[in-house]
Each structure stands twice: as structure tokens, then as C-alpha cells.
Coordinates of C-alpha atoms and ligand atoms in Angstrom, one line a residue:
M1 CA 13.7 30.2 28.0
S2 CA 13.4 31.6 24.5
L3 CA 11.2 30.0 21.8
E4 CA 14.4 28.9 20.0
E5 CA 15.8 27.3 23.1
L6 CA 12.5 25.5 23.8
G7 CA 12.5 24.4 20.2
E8 CA 16.0 23.0 20.5
Q9 CA 15.0 21.2 23.7
L10 CA 12.0 19.7 21.9
R11 CA 14.1 18.6 18.9
K12 CA 16.6 16.8 21.2
Q13 CA 13.7 15.2 23.1
H14 CA 12.2 13.8 19.9
R15 CA 15.4 13.2 17.9
L16 CA 14.3 15.8 15.4
H17 CA 17.2 16.8 13.1
V18 CA 16.8 19.9 10.9
Q19 CA 19.0 21.4 8.2
G20 CA 18.5 24.7 6.4
S21 CA 18.5 28.4 7.2
D22 CA 16.2 30.1 9.8
V23 CA 14.2 26.9 10.5
P24 CA 11.1 27.9 12.6
A25 CA 10.8 26.4 16.1
P26 CA 8.7 23.2 16.3
A27 CA 5.2 23.2 17.8
A28 CA 4.9 21.0 20.9
T29 CA 1.1 21.1 21.1
F30 CA -2.0 21.6 18.9
D31 CA -2.7 24.7 21.0
E32 CA 0.5 26.2 19.6
L33 CA -0.7 25.4 16.1
S34 CA -3.9 27.4 16.6
G35 CA -2.2 30.0 18.9
R36 CA 1.3 31.0 17.9
L37 CA 1.0 29.6 14.3
G38 CA -2.5 30.8 13.6
V39 CA -3.8 27.5 12.2
R40 CA -7.6 27.7 11.9
T41 CA -9.5 26.4 14.9
Q42 CA -11.6 24.2 12.6
I43 CA -8.5 22.3 11.4
V44 CA -7.2 21.8 14.9
D45 CA -10.6 20.7 16.1
N46 CA -10.6 18.1 13.2
L47 CA -7.2 16.8 14.4
R48 CA -8.6 16.3 17.9
A49 CA -11.8 14.8 16.4
A50 CA -9.6 12.3 14.6
G51 CA -8.4 11.2 18.0
Y52 CA -5.0 13.0 17.9
F53 CA -4.1 14.7 21.2
E54 CA -0.6 16.0 20.4
P55 CA 1.5 16.4 17.3
T56 CA 3.9 13.6 16.4
P57 CA 7.5 14.6 16.1
V58 CA 7.4 15.0 12.3
Q59 CA 4.3 17.1 12.6
M60 CA 5.9 19.3 15.3
Q61 CA 8.5 20.4 12.8
A62 CA 7.1 20.0 9.3
V63 CA 3.9 22.0 10.0
P64 CA 5.7 25.2 11.1
V65 CA 8.1 24.9 8.2
M66 CA 5.4 24.6 5.6
L67 CA 3.3 27.3 7.2
E68 CA 6.1 29.6 6.4
R69 CA 5.8 28.4 2.8
R70 CA 9.3 26.9 3.0
E71 CA 10.1 24.0 0.7
L72 CA 10.7 20.8 2.6
L73 CA 12.2 17.3 2.5
A74 CA 11.0 15.3 5.4
C75 CA 12.0 11.7 6.5
A76 CA 10.2 10.1 9.4
P77 CA 9.5 6.5 10.5
T78 CA 6.6 4.6 9.1
G79 CA 3.3 5.2 10.9
S80 CA 4.5 8.5 12.4
G81 CA 1.8 10.8 10.9
K82 CA 3.5 12.2 7.9
T83 CA 0.1 12.5 6.1
A84 CA -1.3 15.0 8.6
A85 CA 2.1 16.7 8.7
Y86 CA 1.6 18.0 5.2
L87 CA -2.2 18.2 5.1
V88 CA -2.5 20.7 7.9
P89 CA -0.3 23.4 6.4
V90 CA -1.7 22.8 2.9
L91 CA -5.3 23.1 4.1
Q92 CA -4.4 26.1 6.1
H93 CA -3.0 27.8 3.0
L94 CA -6.0 26.9 0.9
R95 CA -8.1 28.8 3.5
E96 CA -11.5 28.8 1.7
P97 CA -13.0 27.1 -1.4
R98 CA -12.3 28.9 -4.6
N99 CA -13.3 27.8 -8.1
A100 CA -9.8 28.6 -9.3
G101 CA -8.6 25.2 -10.3
C102 CA -6.5 22.8 -8.3
R103 CA -4.4 24.7 -5.8
A104 CA -2.8 21.8 -4.0
L105 CA -1.7 18.5 -5.5
I106 CA -0.6 15.4 -3.6
L107 CA 1.1 12.5 -5.4
A108 CA 1.2 8.9 -4.1
P109 CA 2.6 5.7 -5.7
S110 CA -0.6 3.6 -5.5
R111 CA -4.4 4.1 -6.0
E112 CA -5.0 2.7 -2.5
L113 CA -2.7 5.1 -0.9
A114 CA -4.1 8.0 -2.9
R115 CA -7.6 7.1 -1.8
Q116 CA -6.4 6.9 1.8
I117 CA -4.8 10.3 1.7
A118 CA -7.9 11.8 0.1
L119 CA -10.0 10.4 2.9
E120 CA -7.6 11.8 5.6
A121 CA -7.7 15.2 3.7
S122 CA -11.5 15.3 3.6
R123 CA -11.6 14.4 7.3
L124 CA -9.2 17.3 8.3
A125 CA -11.0 19.7 5.9
T126 CA -14.4 19.1 7.6
G127 CA -16.2 22.4 8.1
T128 CA -13.7 24.4 6.0
G129 CA -15.7 24.1 2.8
L130 CA -12.5 23.0 1.0
R131 CA -13.2 20.3 -1.7
V132 CA -10.9 17.3 -2.0
R133 CA -10.9 14.8 -4.9
C134 CA -9.0 11.6 -5.6
L135 CA -8.3 11.3 -9.3
D136 CA -8.7 7.5 -9.4
K137 CA -11.0 7.2 -12.3
A138 CA -12.1 9.3 -15.2
K139 CA -15.5 10.9 -15.0
R140 CA -17.1 10.4 -18.4
A141 CA -19.6 12.5 -20.4
A142 CA -22.8 10.9 -21.8
D143 CA -21.0 10.0 -25.0
G144 CA -18.4 8.1 -23.0
T145 CA -15.6 10.6 -23.6
P146 CA -13.6 11.5 -20.4
R147 CA -14.7 14.8 -18.9
P148 CA -12.1 17.5 -17.9
V149 CA -11.4 17.5 -14.1
S150 CA -13.7 20.2 -12.6
Q151 CA -12.1 23.5 -11.6
K152 CA -14.1 23.4 -8.4
Y153 CA -11.7 21.1 -6.5
D154 CA -9.2 22.8 -4.2
L155 CA -7.0 19.8 -3.5
L156 CA -6.3 16.8 -5.8
V157 CA -4.7 13.5 -4.8
S158 CA -3.5 11.3 -7.6
T159 CA -1.0 8.7 -8.7
P160 CA 1.6 10.0 -11.3
N161 CA 0.3 7.6 -14.0
R162 CA -3.3 8.8 -13.6
L163 CA -2.3 12.5 -13.7
I164 CA -0.1 12.0 -16.8
Y165 CA -3.0 10.3 -18.6
L166 CA -5.2 13.4 -17.9
L167 CA -2.4 15.8 -18.9
D168 CA -1.7 13.9 -22.1
A169 CA -5.3 13.9 -23.2
E170 CA -6.1 16.2 -26.2
P171 CA -7.1 18.7 -25.0
P172 CA -5.6 18.2 -21.5
L173 CA -8.3 17.1 -19.0
V174 CA -6.5 18.8 -16.0
S175 CA -4.4 21.9 -15.5
L176 CA -1.7 22.2 -12.9
R177 CA -1.0 25.9 -13.6
T178 CA -2.8 27.0 -10.4
V179 CA -1.0 24.6 -8.1
E180 CA 0.5 26.4 -5.0
W181 CA 1.5 23.2 -3.2
L182 CA 3.0 20.1 -4.8
V183 CA 3.4 17.4 -2.1
V184 CA 5.2 14.1 -3.1
D185 CA 4.4 11.3 -0.6
E186 CA 6.7 8.2 -0.6
S187 CA 9.1 10.5 -2.5
D188 CA 12.0 8.0 -2.8
K189 CA 9.6 5.6 -4.5
L190 CA 8.3 8.2 -6.9
F191 CA 11.9 9.2 -7.7
E192 CA 12.9 5.7 -8.7
A193 CA 13.7 5.4 -12.4
G194 CA 12.8 2.5 -14.7
E195 CA 9.5 0.6 -15.0
R196 CA 9.1 0.3 -11.2
G197 CA 9.5 4.0 -10.7
F198 CA 7.8 7.2 -11.6
R199 CA 10.8 9.5 -12.2
E200 CA 9.8 10.5 -15.7
Q201 CA 6.2 11.2 -14.8
L202 CA 7.3 13.1 -11.7
G203 CA 9.5 15.3 -13.8
R204 CA 6.7 16.1 -16.2
I205 CA 4.2 16.9 -13.3
Y206 CA 6.9 19.0 -11.6
S207 CA 7.3 21.1 -14.8
A208 CA 3.5 21.4 -15.3
C209 CA 3.1 23.0 -11.8
D210 CA 4.6 26.2 -13.1
S211 CA 2.8 28.8 -11.0
A212 CA 5.2 31.5 -9.6
Q213 CA 3.6 30.7 -6.1
V214 CA 4.2 26.9 -6.2
R215 CA 6.0 25.3 -3.3
R216 CA 7.1 21.7 -3.0
A217 CA 7.3 19.3 -0.1
L218 CA 8.6 15.7 -0.3
F219 CA 8.0 13.0 2.4
S220 CA 9.1 9.5 3.0
A221 CA 10.0 7.0 5.7
T222 CA 13.2 6.2 3.9
F223 CA 15.9 8.6 2.9
A224 CA 17.4 8.4 -0.6
H225 CA 20.6 10.4 -1.3
D226 CA 19.5 11.1 -4.9
V227 CA 16.3 12.7 -3.7
D228 CA 18.3 14.7 -1.1
Q229 CA 20.7 15.9 -3.8
W230 CA 17.9 16.8 -6.2
C231 CA 16.1 18.8 -3.5
R232 CA 19.2 20.8 -2.7
L233 CA 19.7 21.6 -6.4
N234 CA 16.1 22.3 -7.4
L235 CA 14.2 23.5 -4.4
D236 CA 14.4 27.0 -3.1
N237 CA 16.1 27.5 0.4
V238 CA 14.9 23.9 1.2
V239 CA 14.6 22.7 4.8
T240 CA 15.4 19.1 5.6
V241 CA 13.7 17.4 8.6
S242 CA 14.5 13.9 9.7
V243 CA 13.2 12.1 12.8
G244 CA 15.4 9.5 14.5
Q245 CA 18.1 7.6 12.7
K246 CA 17.6 7.5 8.9
N247 CA 16.6 4.3 7.1
T248 CA 16.0 2.3 10.2
A249 CA 13.1 0.0 10.9
S250 CA 10.4 1.2 13.3
D251 CA 11.6 0.5 16.9
V252 CA 8.1 -0.4 18.1
V253 CA 8.0 -3.5 15.8
E254 CA 9.4 -6.7 17.2
Q255 CA 11.2 -8.4 14.3
E256 CA 12.0 -12.0 13.8
L257 CA 14.0 -13.8 11.0
V258 CA 12.9 -17.4 10.5
F259 CA 15.0 -19.9 8.5
V260 CA 12.7 -22.2 6.6
G261 CA 15.3 -24.2 4.6
S262 CA 13.6 -24.4 1.2
E263 CA 10.6 -22.7 -0.3
S264 CA 8.3 -25.5 0.7
G265 CA 9.3 -24.9 4.3
K266 CA 7.5 -21.5 4.3
L267 CA 4.0 -23.0 4.2
Y268 CA 4.9 -25.2 7.2
A269 CA 6.4 -22.2 9.0
F270 CA 3.2 -20.2 8.4
R271 CA 1.0 -23.1 9.5
N272 CA 3.1 -23.4 12.6
I273 CA 2.5 -19.8 13.4
M274 CA -1.2 -20.5 12.8
Q275 CA -1.2 -23.4 15.2
K276 CA 0.5 -21.3 17.9
G277 CA -2.3 -18.7 17.3
L278 CA -2.2 -16.1 14.5
T279 CA -2.5 -12.6 15.9
T280 CA -4.8 -11.1 13.2
P281 CA -5.2 -8.8 11.4
C282 CA -2.2 -9.9 9.6
I283 CA -0.6 -8.9 6.3
I284 CA 1.5 -11.4 4.3
F285 CA 3.9 -10.0 1.6
V286 CA 4.9 -12.2 -1.3
Q287 CA 7.2 -11.5 -4.2
T288 CA 4.8 -11.6 -7.2
K289 CA 1.1 -11.6 -8.0
E290 CA 1.4 -15.2 -9.2
R291 CA 2.7 -16.3 -5.8
A292 CA 0.0 -14.2 -4.1
K293 CA -2.7 -16.2 -6.0
E294 CA -0.9 -19.5 -5.2
L295 CA -0.6 -18.7 -1.5
F296 CA -4.3 -17.7 -1.5
R297 CA -5.3 -21.0 -2.9
E298 CA -3.4 -22.8 -0.2
L299 CA -4.6 -20.7 2.8
I300 CA -8.3 -20.6 1.8
Y301 CA -8.4 -24.3 2.2
D302 CA -6.9 -23.9 5.6
G303 CA -10.1 -22.2 6.8
V304 CA -8.4 -18.9 7.1
M305 CA -10.5 -15.7 6.4
V306 CA -7.9 -14.7 3.8
D307 CA -8.0 -12.5 0.7
V308 CA -5.5 -11.3 -1.8
I309 CA -4.7 -8.0 -3.5
H310 CA -2.5 -7.5 -6.5
A311 CA -2.3 -5.5 -9.7
D312 CA -4.2 -8.1 -11.8
R313 CA -7.4 -7.6 -9.8
T314 CA -9.9 -4.9 -10.9
Q315 CA -10.1 -1.7 -8.9
L316 CA -13.5 -2.7 -7.6
Q317 CA -12.1 -6.0 -6.3
R318 CA -9.1 -4.2 -4.7
D319 CA -11.4 -1.7 -3.1
N320 CA -13.7 -4.5 -1.8
V321 CA -10.7 -6.3 -0.3
V322 CA -9.4 -3.2 1.4
K323 CA -12.9 -2.5 2.8
A324 CA -13.3 -6.1 4.0
F325 CA -9.9 -6.0 5.7
R326 CA -10.6 -2.7 7.3
A327 CA -14.0 -4.0 8.5
G328 CA -12.4 -7.2 10.0
R329 CA -14.2 -9.5 7.6
V330 CA -10.8 -10.6 6.3
W331 CA -8.2 -11.5 8.8
V332 CA -5.3 -12.3 6.6
L333 CA -4.4 -10.1 3.6
I334 CA -1.9 -11.5 1.1
C335 CA -0.3 -8.7 -1.0
T336 CA 2.6 -7.7 -3.2
E337 CA 4.8 -4.6 -3.0
L338 CA 1.7 -2.7 -4.2
M339 CA 0.6 -2.5 -0.6
G340 CA 4.0 -2.2 0.8
R341 CA 4.0 1.6 1.3
G342 CA 1.9 4.1 3.1
I343 CA -1.2 2.0 3.5
D344 CA -2.6 2.6 7.0
F345 CA -4.6 -0.3 8.3
K346 CA -5.5 0.4 12.0
G347 CA -4.4 -2.4 14.3
V348 CA -2.4 -4.7 12.1
N349 CA -0.7 -6.9 14.6
L350 CA 1.5 -8.9 12.4
V351 CA 3.3 -8.6 9.1
I352 CA 4.8 -11.7 7.5
N353 CA 7.4 -11.5 4.8
Y354 CA 6.6 -14.8 3.2
D355 CA 9.2 -13.9 0.6
M356 CA 12.2 -11.7 1.7
P357 CA 11.8 -8.1 0.3
P358 CA 14.2 -7.1 -2.5
S359 CA 15.9 -4.3 -0.4
T360 CA 16.2 -2.8 3.1
T361 CA 14.0 0.1 1.9
S362 CA 11.2 -2.4 1.0
Y363 CA 11.7 -4.2 4.3
I364 CA 11.3 -1.0 6.3
H365 CA 8.1 0.0 4.5
R366 CA 6.6 -3.5 4.6
I367 CA 7.1 -4.0 8.3
G368 CA 5.9 -0.5 8.8
R369 CA 2.3 -1.7 8.0
T370 CA 2.3 -2.6 11.7
G371 CA 3.5 -0.7 14.7
R372 CA 1.7 2.5 13.6
A373 CA 0.9 5.6 15.6
G374 CA 3.1 4.2 18.4
R375 CA 1.2 1.0 18.7
P376 CA 3.4 -2.2 19.1
G377 CA 3.6 -4.7 16.2
K378 CA 5.4 -7.8 15.1
A379 CA 7.1 -8.7 11.9
V380 CA 8.2 -12.2 10.9
S381 CA 10.4 -12.8 7.8
F382 CA 10.9 -16.2 6.3
F383 CA 14.2 -16.8 4.6
A384 CA 15.4 -19.9 2.7
T385 CA 18.9 -21.1 1.9
K386 CA 18.9 -19.2 -1.4
D387 CA 18.1 -15.9 0.5
V388 CA 21.1 -16.1 2.8
P389 CA 23.7 -14.4 0.5
N390 CA 21.4 -11.3 0.3
M391 CA 20.5 -11.2 4.0
R392 CA 23.4 -9.1 5.4
Q393 CA 21.9 -5.6 5.2
I394 CA 18.5 -6.7 6.5
A395 CA 20.1 -8.7 9.3
H396 CA 22.1 -5.7 10.4
L397 CA 18.9 -3.6 10.2
V398 CA 17.0 -6.1 12.4
K399 CA 20.0 -6.2 14.8
N400 CA 20.1 -2.4 15.1
S401 CA 16.4 -2.4 16.0
G402 CA 17.4 -4.5 19.1
C403 CA 16.1 -7.8 17.9
E404 CA 17.9 -11.2 17.9
V405 CA 19.7 -12.2 14.7
P406 CA 21.9 -15.3 14.2
D407 CA 25.6 -14.3 13.9
Y408 CA 26.1 -16.1 10.6
L409 CA 23.7 -13.7 8.9
L410 CA 25.6 -10.7 10.2
Q411 CA 28.8 -12.2 8.7
V412 CA 27.4 -12.8 5.2
P413 CA 29.8 -11.1 2.7
R414 CA 28.7 -7.6 1.7
K415 CA 26.9 -7.3 -1.7
S416 CA 28.0 -4.5 -4.1
K417 CA 25.5 -1.7 -4.9
K418 CA 25.3 -3.1 -8.4
D419 CA 24.3 -6.6 -7.1
R420 CA 21.8 -5.0 -4.8
R421 CA 20.2 -3.0 -7.6
E422 CA 20.2 -6.2 -9.7
L423 CA 18.3 -8.1 -7.0
A424 CA 15.7 -5.3 -6.7
V425 CA 15.1 -5.4 -10.4
H426 CA 15.4 -9.2 -10.9
P427 CA 14.3 -10.9 -7.6
I428 CA 15.2 -14.5 -6.8
R429 CA 13.2 -17.1 -8.8
R430 CA 11.2 -19.2 -6.4
E431 CA 9.4 -22.5 -6.8
T432 CA 5.6 -22.4 -6.9
I433 CA 3.6 -22.4 -3.7
D434 CA 1.4 -25.3 -4.4
T435 CA 0.9 -28.5 -2.3
T436 CA -1.5 -29.9 -4.9
P437 CA 0.1 -33.2 -6.0
K438 CA 1.7 -32.9 -9.4
Y439 CA -0.8 -35.4 -10.8
D440 CA -3.7 -33.2 -9.9
R441 CA -1.9 -30.1 -11.1
D442 CA -1.3 -31.7 -14.5
R443 CA -4.9 -32.9 -14.5
I444 CA -6.3 -29.4 -13.9
A445 CA -3.9 -27.9 -16.5
R446 CA -5.2 -30.5 -19.0
I447 CA -8.8 -29.6 -18.2
K448 CA -8.0 -25.8 -18.6
A449 CA -6.3 -26.4 -21.9
L450 CA -9.3 -28.4 -23.1
K451 CA -11.7 -25.8 -22.0
K452 CA -9.6 -23.0 -23.6
A453 CA -9.7 -25.1 -26.9
Q454 CA -13.5 -25.5 -26.6
D455 CA -13.8 -21.8 -26.0
K456 CA -12.0 -21.0 -29.2
Q457 CA -14.9 -22.7 -31.0
K458 CA -17.5 -20.6 -29.2
P459 CA -18.4 -16.9 -29.8
S460 CA -16.4 -15.0 -27.2
S461 CA -18.4 -14.5 -24.0
T462 CA -18.6 -10.7 -24.2
E463 CA -21.4 -10.4 -21.7
N464 CA -19.1 -11.1 -18.8
G465 CA -16.3 -9.0 -20.2
G466 CA -13.9 -12.0 -20.3
Q467 CA -12.9 -13.9 -17.2
G468 CA -13.5 -13.2 -13.6
G469 CA -15.3 -10.2 -12.2
G470 CA -18.7 -11.6 -11.3
V471 CA -20.9 -12.4 -8.3
V472 CA -21.7 -15.9 -7.2
T473 CA -24.8 -16.6 -5.2
V474 CA -25.0 -19.9 -3.5
K475 CA -28.2 -21.0 -2.0
Q476 CA -28.1 -23.3 1.1
K477 CA -30.1 -25.9 -0.8
K478 CA -28.1 -29.0 0.3
K479 CA -29.4 -32.0 -1.4
G480 CA -27.6 -35.1 -0.3
K481 CA -23.9 -34.7 -0.9
K482 CA -24.3 -31.9 -3.4
L483 CA -24.7 -28.2 -2.8
K484 CA -26.5 -26.5 -5.7
G485 CA -26.3 -22.9 -6.6
S486 CA -26.0 -20.5 -9.5
V487 CA -23.2 -18.4 -10.8
K488 CA -23.9 -15.1 -12.5
V489 CA -20.9 -13.5 -14.2
G490 CA -22.0 -10.4 -16.1
M491 CA -25.2 -11.4 -17.9
K492 CA -24.2 -15.0 -18.0
K493 CA -25.9 -17.4 -15.5
S494 CA -25.0 -21.0 -15.0
K495 CA -26.0 -23.8 -12.6
I496 CA -23.3 -25.2 -10.5
E497 CA -22.8 -28.2 -8.3
V498 CA -20.0 -28.3 -5.7
E499 CA -18.3 -30.9 -3.7
Q500 CA -19.6 -31.4 -0.2
H501 CA -16.9 -30.5 2.3
E502 CA -16.7 -32.0 5.8
D503 CA -16.4 -28.6 7.3
H504 CA -19.4 -26.7 6.1
Q505 CA -17.7 -23.4 6.9
I506 CA -14.8 -24.2 4.6
Q507 CA -17.3 -25.4 2.0
M508 CA -19.1 -22.1 2.0
R509 CA -15.9 -20.1 2.0
C510 CA -13.9 -21.8 -0.6
L511 CA -15.7 -23.7 -3.3
Q512 CA -14.0 -24.8 -6.5
F513 CA -16.2 -25.7 -9.4
M514 CA -15.7 -26.6 -13.0
W515 CA -17.4 -24.2 -15.3
N516 CA -17.9 -24.2 -19.0
S517 CA -15.2 -21.6 -19.6
A518 CA -12.5 -22.3 -17.0
D519 CA -11.8 -23.4 -13.4
Y520 CA -12.9 -20.6 -11.1
K521 CA -11.9 -20.2 -7.5
W522 CA -14.0 -18.1 -5.3
Y523 CA -15.2 -17.9 -1.7
A524 CA -18.4 -16.9 -0.1
N525 CA -18.4 -14.2 2.4
H526 CA -20.9 -13.7 5.2
N527 CA -24.0 -13.1 3.2
Q528 CA -23.3 -16.0 0.9
S529 CA -22.5 -13.9 -2.1
A530 CA -19.0 -14.1 -3.3
V531 CA -16.7 -12.5 -5.8
I532 CA -15.1 -14.6 -8.5
M533 CA -11.4 -14.4 -7.7
E534 CA -9.9 -15.4 -11.0
A535 CA -9.8 -17.8 -13.8
Ligands
ATP1 N1 -0.9 13.4 16.0 C1 -1.3 12.1 15.9 N2 -1.6 11.4 17.0 C2 -2.0 10.2 17.0 N3 -2.2 9.4 15.8 C3 -1.9 10.0 14.7 C4 -1.4 11.4 14.6 N4 -1.2 11.7 13.4 C5 -1.5 10.6 12.6 N5 -1.9 9.6 13.4 C6 -2.3 8.3 13.0 O1 -1.1 7.5 12.8 C7 -1.3 6.5 11.8 C8 -0.1 6.7 10.8 O2 -0.3 7.9 10.1 P1 0.3 8.1 8.6 O3 -0.4 7.0 7.8 O4 0.1 9.5 8.2 O5 1.8 7.6 8.8 P2 3.0 7.8 7.8 O6 4.1 8.4 8.5 O7 2.5 8.5 6.6 O8 3.3 6.3 7.5 P3 4.0 5.6 6.2 O9 5.4 6.0 6.3 O10 3.7 4.2 6.4 O11 3.3 6.2 5.1 C9 -2.6 6.8 11.2 O12 -3.5 5.8 11.7 C10 -3.0 8.2 11.7 O13 -4.4 8.3 11.9

């Protein structure tokens, strides 16, 4: 059987669909990568050292295509190894380190994902001498001015916003004129226009990569027609690769839609799951950062090892949360759409859509945080009465994945594209997630207002740089009913007393105390230090 026939057989076996002229045959094994395709042994050894034994379907086809320096648009399910699919050919082309400026650039929509890709790139580049850098913060000279990005990095990973900031500096702090590979991960997200998208930044970066040798590759788990059209118009002799049926949810994730009546029913539904036994690690998606904070406040008093990540938290706090979740010190991670794409947490067993996602695309990416690398996973989505009119598409998606769906959801009238776009931009307004009695909420609000008024009379507390962002150390000096300790935020140190809690564990994990500038909520982790969560 010829190579082409074998290739066709492999494509059929793995539901690999290709479009384009002279598409090279897929590679069934890593031995083929180092043999027939000439990939450096070091890179293939690094794949095996990462615990990979054979290429995933998208890697089987995308690697040979990019090794021929063909431009590519690839669409493959969440968790199917798209990152290594583009890193292997890019690292192969970079060959050895050269102080010739950035020769490969990878774009991702979030700092967390950019960090993760850079880590994977460094892992696969082990032993090659190639230098990888994630552009997540400016390196500054002694006088505080941002320093130009060193020419010594071969591969850069960045978010579009970060890169535009460096390109717009006077003089520019980075040059893209030597880029030979521009890879756009989560391409449909980066193509989105408007404030939630990056289309304008992407266009500027695309134009700045003006080397005659530049090649582009776009990857995503969801297929957008406008991206497809753009590639056909702007890329040279582009190859399109897709795995399985486009825009479907991962078929290794068991999906469940749970009707909760009203918003307040969601907390009961979650606590019901907890009582049955929460399969952690678990990720909970909510609609906004305010709701993320509210839900955190509720769950931390339930004795759950929970944390929260959203755009209002500092990069250090976000990094600490990701590290704690990866290390198993946090079992439940509450997040917004920020973490909905690409983030690869090994072994996430359960994803809960506490709030329904604004689109089927968002749904596919969110539940794709579980069921990765072929491992099984579960996704539970809470929907209230007000969600029902928008449930048709997601209900059909769940049904097509082979999961049970109530008939009435499948018969909900179809929404127009305009209405669907409107919902993505202006999500449903939801009541607050707060079981604190209204009297107490009002009391806390009054205290905050009073403290804010008091603060106005004091010099601004610059030493702690404003609110939040400090470390609390609580000593175990229990005297009677009180637990004494100290709070150090920046240079400011204050004594605190906290309520005794019947469950010592909860007391140490979630202590609320009144402080002279605001209410703070924080929790102590294992070594009794804690990070102030927020004002
Ligand atoms: N050939 C392979 N064999 C086994 N595991 C692999 C292989 N390639 C990648 N993986 C693992 O699969 C998981 C998912 O990989 P990756 O994050 O690249 O998926 P993805 O397709 O980019 O997902 P998403 O669409 O969510 O971004 C990672 O844990 C990665 O280490």
C-alpha cells in the first residue's frame, strides 16, 4: 500500500478531514516524525519524555503540513494536543539558537494560556538550546523604563495586548521583522471584533510580521466561518485540517443540564452535588467577576478548599491560584471566561457551568477543561427559567454528544443570529449570589460606607498600594474565644481579632475581620499565611 493510501486510511480511522492541494500524508507514529519527516531526535525524545506515546490525530496531520512550511488552519477538539501540533514543526524549523531576533511568535488570548504554552515549548525544546520567552511582563532598566525585548529569544509567546504595548512604545521594544512562524492559538477568539476580541491587534501584529519567509498557522477547537474565509483569502495555498465533526463538544465528556428554577436554586444545586460527593478537582464557571467573588464568599464558608480567578486580581494572585490548583491545594476553582479557553489542568474531573455560557462556542471551550488527552470528564450546567429561551443550541449540542436532554429544550424556538450575538455581548442579568440576610448585607454596606468616609479624612495609605494584595499571618495564639493575629499589607501592620468558629478548620481557612480601611475577606492556606482576597 502506498504512503498516500496509508495516509487516507489513517485519516478515515481518525476522522481527519483535509482541504488543500498536495496535502502531505499524516504521520501515524513518533518514529515516522524522526524517520520519514526528519524531526530532530531530541524533539521526539522530549515528546516521549512528556509521556506522549503516539501523535494525536491533529498532530498526525498538522505536523507534516507545517514541516513542509505550508500555511494551515486547524480545528480539533479541546484537549486533543493542538499545542504540541504546532510547537514540534516550529521548533524543528528554528533548529538551533541564533541571536537573530524573534523567529517564531505564538499568540494566545490570555496570560495564563500564554504562560502554559511557553512552558510546553520550553519542555519540548529541552536539549536543543532554543530559547523561549513568555512576554507577560515588561523587564525594566534600573531607571524603571521598560527594556527592549532581547534579540536572543528564538520563540516568543504573548497575548496580543502585551505585544501591541511593546510595538507601540517609542522606540518599539520588540521587532517582528524576523518572524518566520506566526501561530495564532484560539484563533476564532483572537479574530473576534469588539472589546471582547482582538481582531484589531491581530491585524497589526500580522502586518508587523513582514518577513518574506513568514508562514502562518491558526488553531482552535471551534471553527469560525469568518476565520476560514479570511485564511482562504489571505494565506498562501492554505491547508485546512479538521478532526471529527466541527463545533461539537468533546465526546469523552459526560454532559448534564440541570434545571434550578431561579438563580437562588443554583447554590442548592451545587450543595446537593457536594453532598453526593464532589469529584474534585473541579472548575466552576460564572458569568462575571462580581459573581465569582460572591460565589467564593458563599463556598469558602462551606469548608470547601476553593479559590477564585478573574481579571480584577493581580497577576501574582492569579499565578498563585493557578499554582495552588495545579498542586491540589485548591480543589474548586471559580473562574470567568478568562479561563474558559486552552488552559490545561491535568485531571480536572468536573466542570460546572454555574451560569450558562453565552454561546455554544463558549460552552464547548468551557467543558473542554475536562476530558483532556482522552481522559473522561463530566460537565454539569445549571439553567434557570430565564435561560430556557436561549437553550436550544446548547441542548442540541448536548444531545448530539449522546447525552440526555429534556425534549422541551430541543423544541425551544430558534434564536436569530442577531439575538445570539446580542446575548454574547449583553448576557442575562442575574440576581446576586448571596445568602447573607438583607439586614446583614445592609449593615456591612453601611460599615463600608462609613469606613470609606473615614478614609477620605486620612492620608491615602500608599504603603500598601491601595486595597488588597497583602499577606496575612495568623498565629495559633487562641486566647479564650478570640484568635489573635497580625495583618501586614505592604508596609502596614495591624492587630486583628477574629470570631471563634466552631469548626477550627473553617476558622483558619476563612476569617473575616473588620479592619480600619475596609472589610477584608481572606483565607489561610496550609502554612497559615494567606493572601488578602479583596476589599
Ligand atoms: N501525543 C500526545 N499524547 C498524549 N497526551 C498528549 C499528547 N499531546 C498533548 N497531550 C496532552 O494533552 C493535553 C491537552 O493538550 P493541549 O492543551 O495541547 O490541548 P488543546 O487541543 O490545545 O486543547 P484546547 O482546545 O483546550 O486548547 C495536555 O495535557 C497535553 O500534555
